[in-house]
Each structure stands twice: as C-alpha cells, then as structure tokens.
Amino acid sequence: MLRVPLPEPVRLDRRLSHLAHDAVPGIENATTTHYRRTISVAGDPGVIAIDADPRGDVRLVAHLPRLEGLMHLVDRVQRLLAGRAWDPFEARIRAIVAAEAGPAAPAALAAADLRGIGVGAAGARAIRDQCSSWPAGAPVPRPS
C-alpha cells in the first residue's frame, strides 16, 4: 500500500464519482469511494485500487507481478486523479473514432478486423474492448 502525493488538492469523492460514471466495464470498476482497474506492466497483468484512507490521503494498492515501473504507475494515478486520462492512448483512440466516424463508430470499430492494419491480437482486443463498452453518445475524453 502506498500513499499517493497529489500536486494539487483533489476532491476525491467527486473524482471517483466521475470515474464511476465513465468506467469501462471489464477494465475499470469504480464507485464514489473506490476505483479499481486492470493494468499491464511490461505485458504482464496487474490490478490497482485507489481509495481514501481515514486521514484523507489517497491510498494506492497495487497487485503487480514485479516492482519495476512502480514510479510510472504512481505518475499515472496522479494524472488520473488530476482529471486526465489514465493512458493518453485510450483518450486518443476515443477522440479519433468520435471525430472520424461519429457516435456509431465504437460499435463498428468493436466489430472490425484490425489484423489488416498491423494491429496485434492484444492491441486489437484492447481497442475492441474499449469501443464495445463505450456507451453510444457518451462524451469523448480529450487527449491530455
């Protein structure tokens, strides 16, 4: 367990509520009191959990296959709690799809065969998962 320092004050309850609203099923689980997410660390799976500890600090629990990359993980948590995307790639994919094809695009992209454009199986699965769980008409996060 780690306490995550934040560069600016954050209303954690409001931020967690926002994350709960935008959570991607199968990747994220969030309520007004916690946030959990599956992650990849150098290709290996992991899980993180964020909540408030009794003193009002942000607590991060990370279930990781190894400790390499822990500093980058803390940076991503800080970015997420500051209102930016966990991963700029996720935000960019959503923004590109929405800009190019409109609200019907996620369903079309979720069903697309992406092998022909050089996307590997894991990348194609991640894009399909993102797009298939994106509610129609939902706002598109801006890349950070």
Short mmCIF file of C-alpha atoms in Angstrom, two decimals:
data_model
loop_
_atom_site.label_atom_id
_atom_site.label_comp_id
_atom_site.label_asym_id
_atom_site.label_seq_id
_atom_site.Cartn_x
_atom_site.Cartn_y
_atom_site.Cartn_z
CA MET A 1 0.00 0.00 0.00
CA LEU A 2 1.24 3.48 -0.90
CA ARG A 3 0.06 6.97 -0.10
CA VAL A 4 -0.02 8.94 -3.33
CA PRO A 5 1.06 12.57 -3.13
CA LEU A 6 -1.03 14.89 -5.26
CA PRO A 7 0.34 18.13 -6.71
CA GLU A 8 -2.92 19.95 -6.06
CA PRO A 9 -5.94 19.44 -3.82
CA VAL A 10 -8.39 16.91 -5.22
CA ARG A 11 -11.97 16.30 -4.12
CA LEU A 12 -11.53 12.55 -4.20
CA ASP A 13 -15.25 11.82 -3.81
CA ARG A 14 -16.04 13.96 -6.89
CA ARG A 15 -13.21 12.46 -8.92
CA LEU A 16 -14.22 8.91 -8.02
CA SER A 17 -17.82 9.71 -8.92
CA HIS A 18 -16.67 10.92 -12.34
CA LEU A 19 -14.53 7.81 -12.81
CA ALA A 20 -17.51 5.64 -11.85
CA HIS A 21 -19.63 7.35 -14.50
CA ASP A 22 -17.02 6.77 -17.23
CA ALA A 23 -15.75 3.34 -16.13
CA VAL A 24 -15.09 0.87 -18.93
CA PRO A 25 -16.63 -2.49 -17.95
CA GLY A 26 -14.09 -5.27 -17.78
CA ILE A 27 -11.24 -2.79 -17.30
CA GLU A 28 -12.42 -0.44 -14.56
CA ASN A 29 -14.70 -0.69 -11.55
CA ALA A 30 -15.49 2.45 -9.62
CA THR A 31 -17.88 3.89 -7.06
CA THR A 32 -17.86 7.16 -5.14
CA THR A 33 -15.50 5.55 -2.61
CA HIS A 34 -13.07 3.44 -4.69
CA TYR A 35 -11.54 2.86 -8.12
CA ARG A 36 -10.11 -0.43 -9.39
CA ARG A 37 -8.51 -1.08 -12.73
CA THR A 38 -6.73 -3.83 -14.58
CA ILE A 39 -3.35 -2.75 -15.91
CA SER A 40 -0.45 -4.15 -17.86
CA VAL A 41 3.12 -3.94 -16.58
CA ALA A 42 5.60 -4.85 -19.32
CA GLY A 43 2.97 -7.16 -20.81
CA ASP A 44 2.03 -8.84 -17.53
CA PRO A 45 -1.38 -8.28 -15.90
CA GLY A 46 -1.88 -6.36 -12.68
CA VAL A 47 -4.62 -4.62 -10.72
CA ILE A 48 -4.65 -1.32 -8.86
CA ALA A 49 -7.11 0.01 -6.31
CA ILE A 50 -7.46 3.64 -5.23
CA ASP A 51 -9.43 4.92 -2.25
CA ALA A 52 -9.19 7.41 0.59
CA ASP A 53 -7.54 6.39 3.80
CA PRO A 54 -9.05 7.55 7.12
CA ARG A 55 -6.71 10.59 7.24
CA GLY A 56 -7.99 11.82 3.87
CA ASP A 57 -4.93 10.83 1.85
CA VAL A 58 -5.16 8.87 -1.38
CA ARG A 59 -4.24 5.21 -0.88
CA LEU A 60 -2.99 3.05 -3.75
CA VAL A 61 -2.90 -0.72 -3.50
CA ALA A 62 -1.10 -2.35 -6.43
CA HIS A 63 -1.14 -6.06 -7.23
CA LEU A 64 1.80 -6.31 -9.61
CA PRO A 65 3.91 -9.15 -10.98
CA ARG A 66 7.05 -7.14 -10.11
CA LEU A 67 8.02 -3.70 -8.82
CA GLU A 68 9.65 -2.33 -11.98
CA GLY A 69 7.61 0.57 -13.26
CA LEU A 70 6.11 1.46 -9.89
CA MET A 71 7.17 5.11 -10.23
CA HIS A 72 5.42 5.31 -13.61
CA LEU A 73 2.34 3.73 -12.07
CA VAL A 74 2.22 6.40 -9.35
CA ASP A 75 2.55 9.07 -12.07
CA ARG A 76 -0.42 7.59 -13.94
CA VAL A 77 -2.51 7.53 -10.75
CA GLN A 78 -1.67 11.17 -10.12
CA ARG A 79 -2.62 12.01 -13.72
CA LEU A 80 -5.91 10.13 -13.38
CA LEU A 81 -6.82 11.85 -10.12
CA ALA A 82 -5.99 15.24 -11.68
CA GLY A 83 -8.74 14.63 -14.25
CA ARG A 84 -6.61 13.45 -17.15
CA ALA A 85 -6.72 10.09 -18.90
CA TRP A 86 -5.01 7.06 -17.38
CA ASP A 87 -3.35 6.45 -20.68
CA PRO A 88 -3.22 9.08 -23.42
CA PHE A 89 -3.60 6.26 -25.96
CA GLU A 90 -7.07 5.44 -24.64
CA ALA A 91 -8.16 9.06 -24.84
CA ARG A 92 -6.73 9.46 -28.35
CA ILE A 93 -8.44 6.34 -29.67
CA ARG A 94 -11.80 7.58 -28.39
CA ALA A 95 -11.20 11.08 -29.78
CA ILE A 96 -10.12 9.83 -33.22
CA VAL A 97 -13.01 7.42 -33.51
CA ALA A 98 -15.54 10.07 -32.50
CA ALA A 99 -14.08 12.72 -34.79
CA GLU A 100 -13.80 10.48 -37.83
CA ALA A 101 -16.91 8.37 -37.66
CA GLY A 102 -19.27 9.93 -35.15
CA PRO A 103 -21.33 8.24 -32.46
CA ALA A 104 -21.88 4.99 -34.38
CA ALA A 105 -18.12 4.41 -34.73
CA PRO A 106 -17.44 2.48 -31.50
CA ALA A 107 -19.83 -0.31 -32.46
CA ALA A 108 -18.32 -0.52 -35.95
CA LEU A 109 -14.75 -0.49 -34.66
CA ALA A 110 -15.58 -3.07 -32.00
CA ALA A 111 -16.63 -5.47 -34.77
CA ALA A 112 -13.79 -4.60 -37.18
CA ASP A 113 -11.00 -6.99 -38.18
CA LEU A 114 -7.89 -4.97 -37.30
CA ARG A 115 -5.29 -7.52 -38.39
CA GLY A 116 -5.03 -5.95 -41.86
CA ILE A 117 -3.65 -2.71 -40.45
CA GLY A 118 -0.90 -4.35 -38.43
CA VAL A 119 -2.55 -4.28 -35.01
CA GLY A 120 -1.52 -7.31 -32.97
CA ALA A 121 -4.01 -9.56 -31.21
CA ALA A 122 -3.58 -7.89 -27.79
CA GLY A 123 -3.89 -4.39 -29.27
CA ALA A 124 -6.95 -5.33 -31.32
CA ARG A 125 -8.56 -6.88 -28.24
CA ALA A 126 -7.87 -3.71 -26.20
CA ILE A 127 -9.36 -1.48 -28.93
CA ARG A 128 -12.42 -3.74 -29.30
CA ASP A 129 -12.91 -3.81 -25.52
CA GLN A 130 -12.67 -0.02 -25.31
CA CYS A 131 -15.08 0.52 -28.19
CA SER A 132 -17.62 -2.16 -27.33
CA SER A 133 -18.03 -0.77 -23.82
CA TRP A 134 -18.26 2.87 -24.89
CA PRO A 135 -21.89 3.96 -24.48
CA ALA A 136 -23.44 5.42 -27.62
CA GLY A 137 -23.41 9.20 -27.49
CA ALA A 138 -21.13 9.31 -24.45
CA PRO A 139 -18.77 12.29 -24.28
CA VAL A 140 -15.34 11.73 -25.69
CA PRO A 141 -12.42 12.40 -23.32
CA ARG A 142 -9.93 14.92 -24.68
CA PRO A 143 -6.36 13.69 -25.00
CA SER A 144 -4.08 15.05 -22.30
#
